[in-house]
PDB file of C-alpha atoms in Angstrom:
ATOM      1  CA  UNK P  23      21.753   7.967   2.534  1.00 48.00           C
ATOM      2  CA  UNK P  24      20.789   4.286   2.596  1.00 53.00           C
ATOM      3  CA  UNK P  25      16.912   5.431   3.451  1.00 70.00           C
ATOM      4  CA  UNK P  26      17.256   7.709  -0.256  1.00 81.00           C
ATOM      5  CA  UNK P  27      14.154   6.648  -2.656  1.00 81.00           C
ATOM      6  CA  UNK P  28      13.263   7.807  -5.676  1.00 87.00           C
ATOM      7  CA  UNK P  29       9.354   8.406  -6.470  1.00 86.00           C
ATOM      8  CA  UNK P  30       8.090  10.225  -9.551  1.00 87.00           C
ATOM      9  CA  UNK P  31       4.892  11.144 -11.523  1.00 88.00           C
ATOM     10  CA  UNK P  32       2.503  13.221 -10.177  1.00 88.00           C
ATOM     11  CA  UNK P  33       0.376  11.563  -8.213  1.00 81.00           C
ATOM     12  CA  UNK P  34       3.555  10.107  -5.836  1.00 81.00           C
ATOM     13  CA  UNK P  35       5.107  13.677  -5.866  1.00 87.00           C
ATOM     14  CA  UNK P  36       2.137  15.776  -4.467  1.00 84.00           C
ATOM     15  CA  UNK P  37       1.153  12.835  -1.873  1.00 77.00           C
ATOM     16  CA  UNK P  38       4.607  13.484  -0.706  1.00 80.00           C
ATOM     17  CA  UNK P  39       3.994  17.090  -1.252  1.00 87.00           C
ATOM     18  CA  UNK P  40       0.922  17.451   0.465  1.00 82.00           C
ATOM     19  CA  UNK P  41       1.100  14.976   3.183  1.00 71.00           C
ATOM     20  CA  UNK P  42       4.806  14.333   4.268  1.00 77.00           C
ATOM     21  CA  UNK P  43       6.683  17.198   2.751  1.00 85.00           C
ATOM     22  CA  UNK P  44       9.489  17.150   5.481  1.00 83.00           C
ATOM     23  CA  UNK P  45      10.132  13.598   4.007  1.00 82.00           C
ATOM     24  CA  UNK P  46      11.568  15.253   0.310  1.00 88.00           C
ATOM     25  CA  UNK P  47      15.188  15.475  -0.060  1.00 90.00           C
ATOM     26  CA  UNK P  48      14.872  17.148  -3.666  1.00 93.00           C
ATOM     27  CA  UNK P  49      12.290  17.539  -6.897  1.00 94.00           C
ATOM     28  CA  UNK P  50      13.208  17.280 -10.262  1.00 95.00           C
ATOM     29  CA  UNK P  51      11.386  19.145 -12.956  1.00 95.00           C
ATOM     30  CA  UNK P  52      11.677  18.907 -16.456  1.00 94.00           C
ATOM     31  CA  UNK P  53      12.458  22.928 -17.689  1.00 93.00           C
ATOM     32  CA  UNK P  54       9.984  24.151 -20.207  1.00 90.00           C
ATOM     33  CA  UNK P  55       6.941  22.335 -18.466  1.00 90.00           C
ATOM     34  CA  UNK P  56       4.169  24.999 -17.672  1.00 88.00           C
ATOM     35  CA  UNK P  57       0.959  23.355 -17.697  1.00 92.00           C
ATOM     36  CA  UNK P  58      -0.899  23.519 -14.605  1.00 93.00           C
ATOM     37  CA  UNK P  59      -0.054  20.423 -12.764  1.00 92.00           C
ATOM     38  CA  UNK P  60       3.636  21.231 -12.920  1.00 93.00           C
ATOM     39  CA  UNK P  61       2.848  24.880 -11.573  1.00 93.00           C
ATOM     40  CA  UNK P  62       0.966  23.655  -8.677  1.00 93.00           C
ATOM     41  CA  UNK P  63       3.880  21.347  -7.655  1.00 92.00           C
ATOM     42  CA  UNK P  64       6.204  24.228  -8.166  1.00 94.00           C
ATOM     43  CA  UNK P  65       4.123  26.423  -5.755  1.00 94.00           C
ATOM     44  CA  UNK P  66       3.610  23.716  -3.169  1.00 92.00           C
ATOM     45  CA  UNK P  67       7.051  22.435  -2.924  1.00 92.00           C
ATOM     46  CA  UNK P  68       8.250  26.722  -2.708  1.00 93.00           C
ATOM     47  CA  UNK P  69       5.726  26.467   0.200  1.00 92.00           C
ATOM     48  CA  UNK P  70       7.429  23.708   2.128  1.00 90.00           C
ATOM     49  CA  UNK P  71      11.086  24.815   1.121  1.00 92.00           C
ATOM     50  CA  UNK P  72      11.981  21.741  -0.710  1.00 92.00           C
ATOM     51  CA  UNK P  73      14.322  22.142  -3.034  1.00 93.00           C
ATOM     52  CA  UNK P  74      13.775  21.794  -6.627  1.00 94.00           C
ATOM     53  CA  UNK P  75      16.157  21.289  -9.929  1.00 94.00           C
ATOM     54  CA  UNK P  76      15.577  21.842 -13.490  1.00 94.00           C
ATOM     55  CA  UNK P  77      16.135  18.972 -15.606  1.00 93.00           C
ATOM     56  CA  UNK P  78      16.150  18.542 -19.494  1.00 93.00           C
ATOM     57  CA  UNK P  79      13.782  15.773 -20.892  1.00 91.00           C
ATOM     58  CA  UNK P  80      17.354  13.444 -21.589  1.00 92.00           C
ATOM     59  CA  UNK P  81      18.167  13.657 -17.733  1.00 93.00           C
ATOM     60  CA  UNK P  82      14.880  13.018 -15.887  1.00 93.00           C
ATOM     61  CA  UNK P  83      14.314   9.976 -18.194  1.00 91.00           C
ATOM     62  CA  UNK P  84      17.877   8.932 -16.876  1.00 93.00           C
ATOM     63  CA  UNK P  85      17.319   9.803 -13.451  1.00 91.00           C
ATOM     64  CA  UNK P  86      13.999   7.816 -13.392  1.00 89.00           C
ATOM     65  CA  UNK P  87      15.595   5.177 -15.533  1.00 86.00           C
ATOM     66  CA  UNK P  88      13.170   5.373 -18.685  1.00 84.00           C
ATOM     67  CA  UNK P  89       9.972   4.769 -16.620  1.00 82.00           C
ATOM     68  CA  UNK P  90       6.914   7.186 -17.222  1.00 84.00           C
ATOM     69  CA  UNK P  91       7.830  10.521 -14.511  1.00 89.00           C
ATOM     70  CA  UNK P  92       5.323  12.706 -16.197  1.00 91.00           C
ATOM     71  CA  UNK P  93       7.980  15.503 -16.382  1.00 93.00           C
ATOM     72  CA  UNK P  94       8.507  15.333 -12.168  1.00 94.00           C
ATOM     73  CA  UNK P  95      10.221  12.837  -9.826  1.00 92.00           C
ATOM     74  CA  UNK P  96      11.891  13.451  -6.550  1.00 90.00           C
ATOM     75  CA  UNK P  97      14.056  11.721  -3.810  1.00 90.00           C
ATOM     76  CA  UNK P  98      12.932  10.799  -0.887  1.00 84.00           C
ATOM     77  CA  UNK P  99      13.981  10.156   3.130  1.00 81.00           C
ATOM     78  CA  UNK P 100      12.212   6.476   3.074  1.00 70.00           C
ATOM     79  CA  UNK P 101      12.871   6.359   7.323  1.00 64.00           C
ATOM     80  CA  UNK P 102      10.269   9.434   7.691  1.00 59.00           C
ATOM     81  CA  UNK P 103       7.462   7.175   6.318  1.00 57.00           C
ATOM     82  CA  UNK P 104       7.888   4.642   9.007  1.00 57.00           C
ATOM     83  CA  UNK P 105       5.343   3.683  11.714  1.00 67.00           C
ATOM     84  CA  UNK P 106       4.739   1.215  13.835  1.00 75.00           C
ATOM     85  CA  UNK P 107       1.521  -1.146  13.897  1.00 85.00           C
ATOM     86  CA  UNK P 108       0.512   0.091  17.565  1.00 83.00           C
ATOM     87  CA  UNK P 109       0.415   3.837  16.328  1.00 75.00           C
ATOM     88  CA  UNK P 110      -1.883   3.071  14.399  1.00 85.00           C
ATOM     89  CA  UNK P 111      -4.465   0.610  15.986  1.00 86.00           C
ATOM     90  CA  UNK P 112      -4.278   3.273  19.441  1.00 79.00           C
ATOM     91  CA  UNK P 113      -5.492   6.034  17.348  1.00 78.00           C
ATOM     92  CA  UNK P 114      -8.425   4.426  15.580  1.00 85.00           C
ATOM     93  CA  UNK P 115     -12.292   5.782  15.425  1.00 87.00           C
ATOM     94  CA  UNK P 116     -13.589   2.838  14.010  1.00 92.00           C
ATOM     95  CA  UNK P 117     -13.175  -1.101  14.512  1.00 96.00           C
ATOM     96  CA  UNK P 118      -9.541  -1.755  12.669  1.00 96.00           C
ATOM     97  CA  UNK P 119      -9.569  -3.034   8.825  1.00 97.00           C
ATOM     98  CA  UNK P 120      -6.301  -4.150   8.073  1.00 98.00           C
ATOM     99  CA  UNK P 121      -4.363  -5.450   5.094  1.00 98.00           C
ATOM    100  CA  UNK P 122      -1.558  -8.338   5.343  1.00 97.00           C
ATOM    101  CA  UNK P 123       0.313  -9.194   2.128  1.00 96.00           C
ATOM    102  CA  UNK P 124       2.441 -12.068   2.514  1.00 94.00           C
ATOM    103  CA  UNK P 125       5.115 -12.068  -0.005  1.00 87.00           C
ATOM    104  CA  UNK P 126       3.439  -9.900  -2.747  1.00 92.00           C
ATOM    105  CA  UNK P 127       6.943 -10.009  -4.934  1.00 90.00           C
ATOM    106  CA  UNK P 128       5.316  -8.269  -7.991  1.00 92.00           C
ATOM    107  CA  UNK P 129       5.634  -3.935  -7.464  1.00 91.00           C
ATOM    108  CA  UNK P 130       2.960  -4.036 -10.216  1.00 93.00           C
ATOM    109  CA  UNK P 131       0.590  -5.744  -7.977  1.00 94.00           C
ATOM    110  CA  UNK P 132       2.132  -4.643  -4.526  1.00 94.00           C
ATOM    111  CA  UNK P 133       1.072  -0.751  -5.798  1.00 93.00           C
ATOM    112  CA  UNK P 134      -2.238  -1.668  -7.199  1.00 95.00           C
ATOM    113  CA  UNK P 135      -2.821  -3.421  -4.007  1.00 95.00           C
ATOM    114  CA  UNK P 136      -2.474  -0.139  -1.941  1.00 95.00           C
ATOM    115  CA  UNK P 137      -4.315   1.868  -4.015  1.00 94.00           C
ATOM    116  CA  UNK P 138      -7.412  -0.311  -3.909  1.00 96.00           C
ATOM    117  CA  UNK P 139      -6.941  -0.652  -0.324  1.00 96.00           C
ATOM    118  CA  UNK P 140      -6.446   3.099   0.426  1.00 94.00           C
ATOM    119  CA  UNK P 141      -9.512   3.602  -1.792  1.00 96.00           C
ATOM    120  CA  UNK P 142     -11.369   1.447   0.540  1.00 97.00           C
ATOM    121  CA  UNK P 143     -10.560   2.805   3.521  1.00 96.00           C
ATOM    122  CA  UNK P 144      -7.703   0.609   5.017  1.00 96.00           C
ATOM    123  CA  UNK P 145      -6.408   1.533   8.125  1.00 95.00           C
ATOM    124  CA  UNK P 146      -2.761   0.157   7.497  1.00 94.00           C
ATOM    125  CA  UNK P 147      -1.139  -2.705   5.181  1.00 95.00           C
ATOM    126  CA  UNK P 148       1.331  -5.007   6.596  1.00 95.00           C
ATOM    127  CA  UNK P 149       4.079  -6.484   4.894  1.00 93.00           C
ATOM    128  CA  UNK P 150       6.815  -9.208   6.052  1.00 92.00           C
ATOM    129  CA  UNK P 151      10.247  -7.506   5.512  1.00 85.00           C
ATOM    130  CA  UNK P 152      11.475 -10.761   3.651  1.00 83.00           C
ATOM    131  CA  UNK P 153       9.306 -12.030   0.819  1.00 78.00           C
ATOM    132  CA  UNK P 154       8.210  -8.905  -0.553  1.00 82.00           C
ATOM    133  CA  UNK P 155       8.369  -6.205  -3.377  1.00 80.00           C
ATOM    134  CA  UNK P 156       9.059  -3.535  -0.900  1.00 82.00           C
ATOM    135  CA  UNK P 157       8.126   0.096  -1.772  1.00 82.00           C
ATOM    136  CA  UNK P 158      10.236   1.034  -4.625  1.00 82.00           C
ATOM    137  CA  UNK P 159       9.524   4.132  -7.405  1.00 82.00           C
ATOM    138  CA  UNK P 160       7.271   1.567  -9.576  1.00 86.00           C
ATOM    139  CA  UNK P 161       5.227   0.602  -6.772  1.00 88.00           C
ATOM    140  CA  UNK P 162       4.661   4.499  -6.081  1.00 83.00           C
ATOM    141  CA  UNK P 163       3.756   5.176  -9.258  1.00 83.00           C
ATOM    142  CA  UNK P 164       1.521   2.047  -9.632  1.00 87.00           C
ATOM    143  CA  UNK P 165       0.107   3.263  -6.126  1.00 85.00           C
ATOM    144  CA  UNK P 166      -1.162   6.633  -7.804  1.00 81.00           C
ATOM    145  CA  UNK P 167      -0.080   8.355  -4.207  1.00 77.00           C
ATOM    146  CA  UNK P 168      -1.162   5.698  -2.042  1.00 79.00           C
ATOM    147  CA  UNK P 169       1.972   4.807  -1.330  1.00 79.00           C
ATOM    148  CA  UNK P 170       2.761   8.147   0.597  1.00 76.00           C
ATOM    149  CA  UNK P 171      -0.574   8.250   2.505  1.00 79.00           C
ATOM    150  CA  UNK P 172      -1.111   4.668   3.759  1.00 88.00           C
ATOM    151  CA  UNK P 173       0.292   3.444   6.885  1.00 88.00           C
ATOM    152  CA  UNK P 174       2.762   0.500   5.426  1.00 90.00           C
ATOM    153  CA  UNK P 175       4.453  -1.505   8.019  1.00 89.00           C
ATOM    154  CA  UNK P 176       7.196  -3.954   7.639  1.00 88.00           C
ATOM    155  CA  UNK P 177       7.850  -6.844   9.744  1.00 89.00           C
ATOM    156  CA  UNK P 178      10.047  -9.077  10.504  1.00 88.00           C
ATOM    157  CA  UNK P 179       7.980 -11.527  11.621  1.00 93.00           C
ATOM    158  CA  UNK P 180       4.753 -11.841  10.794  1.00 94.00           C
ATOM    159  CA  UNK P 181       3.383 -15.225  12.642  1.00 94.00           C
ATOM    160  CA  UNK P 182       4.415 -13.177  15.796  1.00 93.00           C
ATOM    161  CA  UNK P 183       2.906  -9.916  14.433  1.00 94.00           C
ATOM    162  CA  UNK P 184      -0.404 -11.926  13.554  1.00 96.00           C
ATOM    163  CA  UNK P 185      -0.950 -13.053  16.800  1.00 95.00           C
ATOM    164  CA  UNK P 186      -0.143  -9.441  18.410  1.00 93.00           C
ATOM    165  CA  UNK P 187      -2.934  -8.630  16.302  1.00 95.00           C
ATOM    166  CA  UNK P 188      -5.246 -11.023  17.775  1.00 95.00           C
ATOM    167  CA  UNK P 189      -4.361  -9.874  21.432  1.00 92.00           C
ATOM    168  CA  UNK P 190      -6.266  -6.476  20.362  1.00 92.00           C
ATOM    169  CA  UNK P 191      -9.262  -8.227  19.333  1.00 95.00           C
ATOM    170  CA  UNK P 192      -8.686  -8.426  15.580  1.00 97.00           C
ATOM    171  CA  UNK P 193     -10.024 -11.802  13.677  1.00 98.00           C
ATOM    172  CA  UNK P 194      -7.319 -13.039  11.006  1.00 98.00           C
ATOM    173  CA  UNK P 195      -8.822 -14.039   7.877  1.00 98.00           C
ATOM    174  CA  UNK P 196      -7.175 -15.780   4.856  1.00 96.00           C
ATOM    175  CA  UNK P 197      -8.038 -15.505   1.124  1.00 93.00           C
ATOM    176  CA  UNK P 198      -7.748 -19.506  -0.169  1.00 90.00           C
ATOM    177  CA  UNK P 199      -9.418 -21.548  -3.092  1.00 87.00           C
ATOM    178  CA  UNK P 200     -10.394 -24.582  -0.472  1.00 84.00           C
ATOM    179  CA  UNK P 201     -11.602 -22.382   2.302  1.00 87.00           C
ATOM    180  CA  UNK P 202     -14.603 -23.278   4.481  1.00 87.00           C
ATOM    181  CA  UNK P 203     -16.840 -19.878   3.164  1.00 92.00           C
ATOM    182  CA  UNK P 204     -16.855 -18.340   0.164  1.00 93.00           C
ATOM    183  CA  UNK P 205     -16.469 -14.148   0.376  1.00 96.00           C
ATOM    184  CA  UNK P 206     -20.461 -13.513  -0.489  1.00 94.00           C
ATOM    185  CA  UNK P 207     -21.769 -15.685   2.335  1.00 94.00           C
ATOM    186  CA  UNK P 208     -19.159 -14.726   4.931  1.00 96.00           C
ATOM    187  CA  UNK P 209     -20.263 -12.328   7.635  1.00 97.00           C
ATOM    188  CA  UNK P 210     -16.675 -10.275   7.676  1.00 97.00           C
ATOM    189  CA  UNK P 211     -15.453  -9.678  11.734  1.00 97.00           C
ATOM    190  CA  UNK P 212     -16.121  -6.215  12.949  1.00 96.00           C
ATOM    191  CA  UNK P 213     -12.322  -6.200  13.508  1.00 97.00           C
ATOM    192  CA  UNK P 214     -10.601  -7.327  10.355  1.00 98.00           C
ATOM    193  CA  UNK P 215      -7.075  -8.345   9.044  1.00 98.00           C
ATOM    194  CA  UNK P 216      -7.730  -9.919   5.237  1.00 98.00           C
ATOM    195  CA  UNK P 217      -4.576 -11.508   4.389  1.00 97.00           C
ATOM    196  CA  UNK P 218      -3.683 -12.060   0.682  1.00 96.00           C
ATOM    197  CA  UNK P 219      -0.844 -15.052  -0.705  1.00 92.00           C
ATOM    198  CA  UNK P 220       1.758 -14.572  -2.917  1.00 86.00           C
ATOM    199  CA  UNK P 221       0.947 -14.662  -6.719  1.00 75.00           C
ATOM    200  CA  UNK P 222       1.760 -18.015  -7.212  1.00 78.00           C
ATOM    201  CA  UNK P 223       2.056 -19.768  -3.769  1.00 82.00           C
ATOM    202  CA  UNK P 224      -0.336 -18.227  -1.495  1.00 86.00           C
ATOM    203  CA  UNK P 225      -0.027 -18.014   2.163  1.00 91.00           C
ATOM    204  CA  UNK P 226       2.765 -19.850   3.736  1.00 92.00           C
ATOM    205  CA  UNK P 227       2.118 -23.012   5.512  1.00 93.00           C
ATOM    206  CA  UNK P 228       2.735 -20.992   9.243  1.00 94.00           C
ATOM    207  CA  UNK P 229       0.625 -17.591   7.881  1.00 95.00           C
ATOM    208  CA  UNK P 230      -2.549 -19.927   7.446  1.00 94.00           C
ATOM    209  CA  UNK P 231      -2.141 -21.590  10.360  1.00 95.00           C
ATOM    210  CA  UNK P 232      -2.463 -18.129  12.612  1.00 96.00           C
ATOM    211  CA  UNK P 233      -5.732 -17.515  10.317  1.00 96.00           C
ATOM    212  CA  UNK P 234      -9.262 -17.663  12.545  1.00 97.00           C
ATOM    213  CA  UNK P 235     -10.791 -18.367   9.069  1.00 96.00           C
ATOM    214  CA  UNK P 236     -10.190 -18.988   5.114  1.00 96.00           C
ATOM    215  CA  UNK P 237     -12.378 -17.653   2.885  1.00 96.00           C
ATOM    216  CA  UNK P 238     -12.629 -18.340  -0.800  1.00 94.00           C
ATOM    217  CA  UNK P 239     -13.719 -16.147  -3.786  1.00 93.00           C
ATOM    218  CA  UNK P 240     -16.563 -17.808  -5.503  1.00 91.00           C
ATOM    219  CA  UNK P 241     -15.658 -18.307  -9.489  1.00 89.00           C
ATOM    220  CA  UNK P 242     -18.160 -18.465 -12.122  1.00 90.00           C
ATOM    221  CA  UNK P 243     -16.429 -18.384 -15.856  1.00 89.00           C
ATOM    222  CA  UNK P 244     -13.646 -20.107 -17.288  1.00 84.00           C
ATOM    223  CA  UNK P 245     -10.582 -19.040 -15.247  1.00 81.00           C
ATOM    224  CA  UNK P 246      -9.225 -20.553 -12.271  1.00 76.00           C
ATOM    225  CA  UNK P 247      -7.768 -18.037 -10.096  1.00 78.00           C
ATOM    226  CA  UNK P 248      -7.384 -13.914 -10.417  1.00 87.00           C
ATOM    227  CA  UNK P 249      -4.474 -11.778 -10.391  1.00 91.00           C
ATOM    228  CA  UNK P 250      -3.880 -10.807  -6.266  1.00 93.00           C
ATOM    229  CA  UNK P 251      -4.973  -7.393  -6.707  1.00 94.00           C
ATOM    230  CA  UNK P 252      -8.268  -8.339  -8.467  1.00 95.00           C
ATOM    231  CA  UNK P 253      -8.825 -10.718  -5.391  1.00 95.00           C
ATOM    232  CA  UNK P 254      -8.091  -7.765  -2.732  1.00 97.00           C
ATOM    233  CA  UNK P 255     -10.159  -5.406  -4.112  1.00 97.00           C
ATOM    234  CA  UNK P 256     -12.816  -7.998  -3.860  1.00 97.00           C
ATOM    235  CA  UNK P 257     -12.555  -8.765  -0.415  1.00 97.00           C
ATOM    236  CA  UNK P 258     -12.156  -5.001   0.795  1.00 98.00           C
ATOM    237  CA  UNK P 259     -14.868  -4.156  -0.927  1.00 98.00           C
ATOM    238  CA  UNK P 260     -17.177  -6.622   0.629  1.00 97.00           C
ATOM    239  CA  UNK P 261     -15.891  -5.579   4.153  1.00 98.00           C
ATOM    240  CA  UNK P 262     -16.886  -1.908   2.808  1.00 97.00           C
ATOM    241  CA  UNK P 263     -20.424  -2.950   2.114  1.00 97.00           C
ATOM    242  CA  UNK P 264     -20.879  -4.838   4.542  1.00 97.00           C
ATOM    243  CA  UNK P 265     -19.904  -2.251   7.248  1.00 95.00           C
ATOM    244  CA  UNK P 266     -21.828  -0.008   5.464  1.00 94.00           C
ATOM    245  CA  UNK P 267     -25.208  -2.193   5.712  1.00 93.00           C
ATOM    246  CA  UNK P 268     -24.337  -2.160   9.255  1.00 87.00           C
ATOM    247  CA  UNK P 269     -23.774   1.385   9.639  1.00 77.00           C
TER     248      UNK P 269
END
């Protein structure tokens, strides 16, 4: 099954679990385990009839290739998690707060990004299909479950996708060293999309040309710039408060 992903640890497993169990093609479980975060997987996944395998310590490392699986990891049907950006925006309660990464190539920071922005209440993140990390089992793990719960759409263009996004009222606003306000002066749209640059490069030349605005972080100390995922929960979490204050 091309769509066949592995995710493991359990924070990744019971989002799956929990939220999209339909989606799990098969658990692993290292035998012997029976503390009680391993019993209340067990008793979940018998709930949802997904099957599960006992695995010695030798062969889960193998199957998860050496990374940290916590004594659980599972396969996945990737093509279950998949929505599209309309879904979404026709089912919200509140004005839309979006996330666009363009060409986050790092899983590291690609799954710390989600789990900030799930934290803070993202509606959905939105990826270009080229360019990117893509959700892989270290970006799950990274993720801490946000992964599985957090609307993550791929496009394959997103300069066309960016100005669908304005057609529904939503104000496109770029993260950049030069731009014309700095994040604790800015009065963040109602309607949001915050769009973050790759690690090194930063928005391409045609992504900051569909922004309405470019908005810098101030800097204080030393350093010149901040790892992506520093910078995202930044801005989120000045769109939280400031909705908040509102509210």
């Amino acid at each position: 099954m091309s769509n066949k992903r592995l995710i493991y640890g359990f924070h990744a497993v019971n989002a799956r679990l929990w939220q999209n169990p339909k989606s799990l093609l098969e658990l692993y479980v290292q035998e012997g385990k029976s503390d009680a975060r391993t019993r209340d997987v067990l008793e979940q996944a018998a709930k949802c009839n997904v099957r599960v395998h006992f695995a010695d310590a030798e062969r889960l490392a193998a199957i998860c290739k050496n990374a940290r699986h916590q004594g659980v990891a599972g396969f996945i049907d990737a093509s279950k998690n998949h929505v599209h950006l309309e879904d979404v925006l026709e089912n919200l309660k509140e004005p839309p707060f979006l996330l666009v990464l363009d060409g986050i190539t790092d899983p590291h920071n690609l799954g710390a990004c989600l789990r900030t922005a799930d934290a803070m209440g993202v509606h959905a993140v939105i990826t270009p299909k080229d360019r990117s990390a893509g959700l892989n089992a270290t970006v799950s793990k990274v993720a801490c479950g946000a992964a599985e719960s957090l609307p993550y759409i791929t496009v394959t263009n997103l300069a066309r996708t960016l100005r669908e996004l304005k057609e529904y009222g939503i104000w496109i606003v770029g993260t950049d060293m030069g731009g014309d306000a700095d994040l604790f002066h800015y009065p963040v749209p109602e309607s949001v999309a915050w769009v973050m640059g790759n690690e090194g490069e930063g928005m391409r030349r045609l992504t900051r040309e569909h922004c309405d605005a470019l908005v810098s972080i101030p800097m204080y100390g030393s350093v010149e710039s901040m790892n992506v995922s520093v910078s995202t929960g930044m801005v989120l979490a000045e769109t939280r408060r400031q909705r908040s204050l509102k509210a």
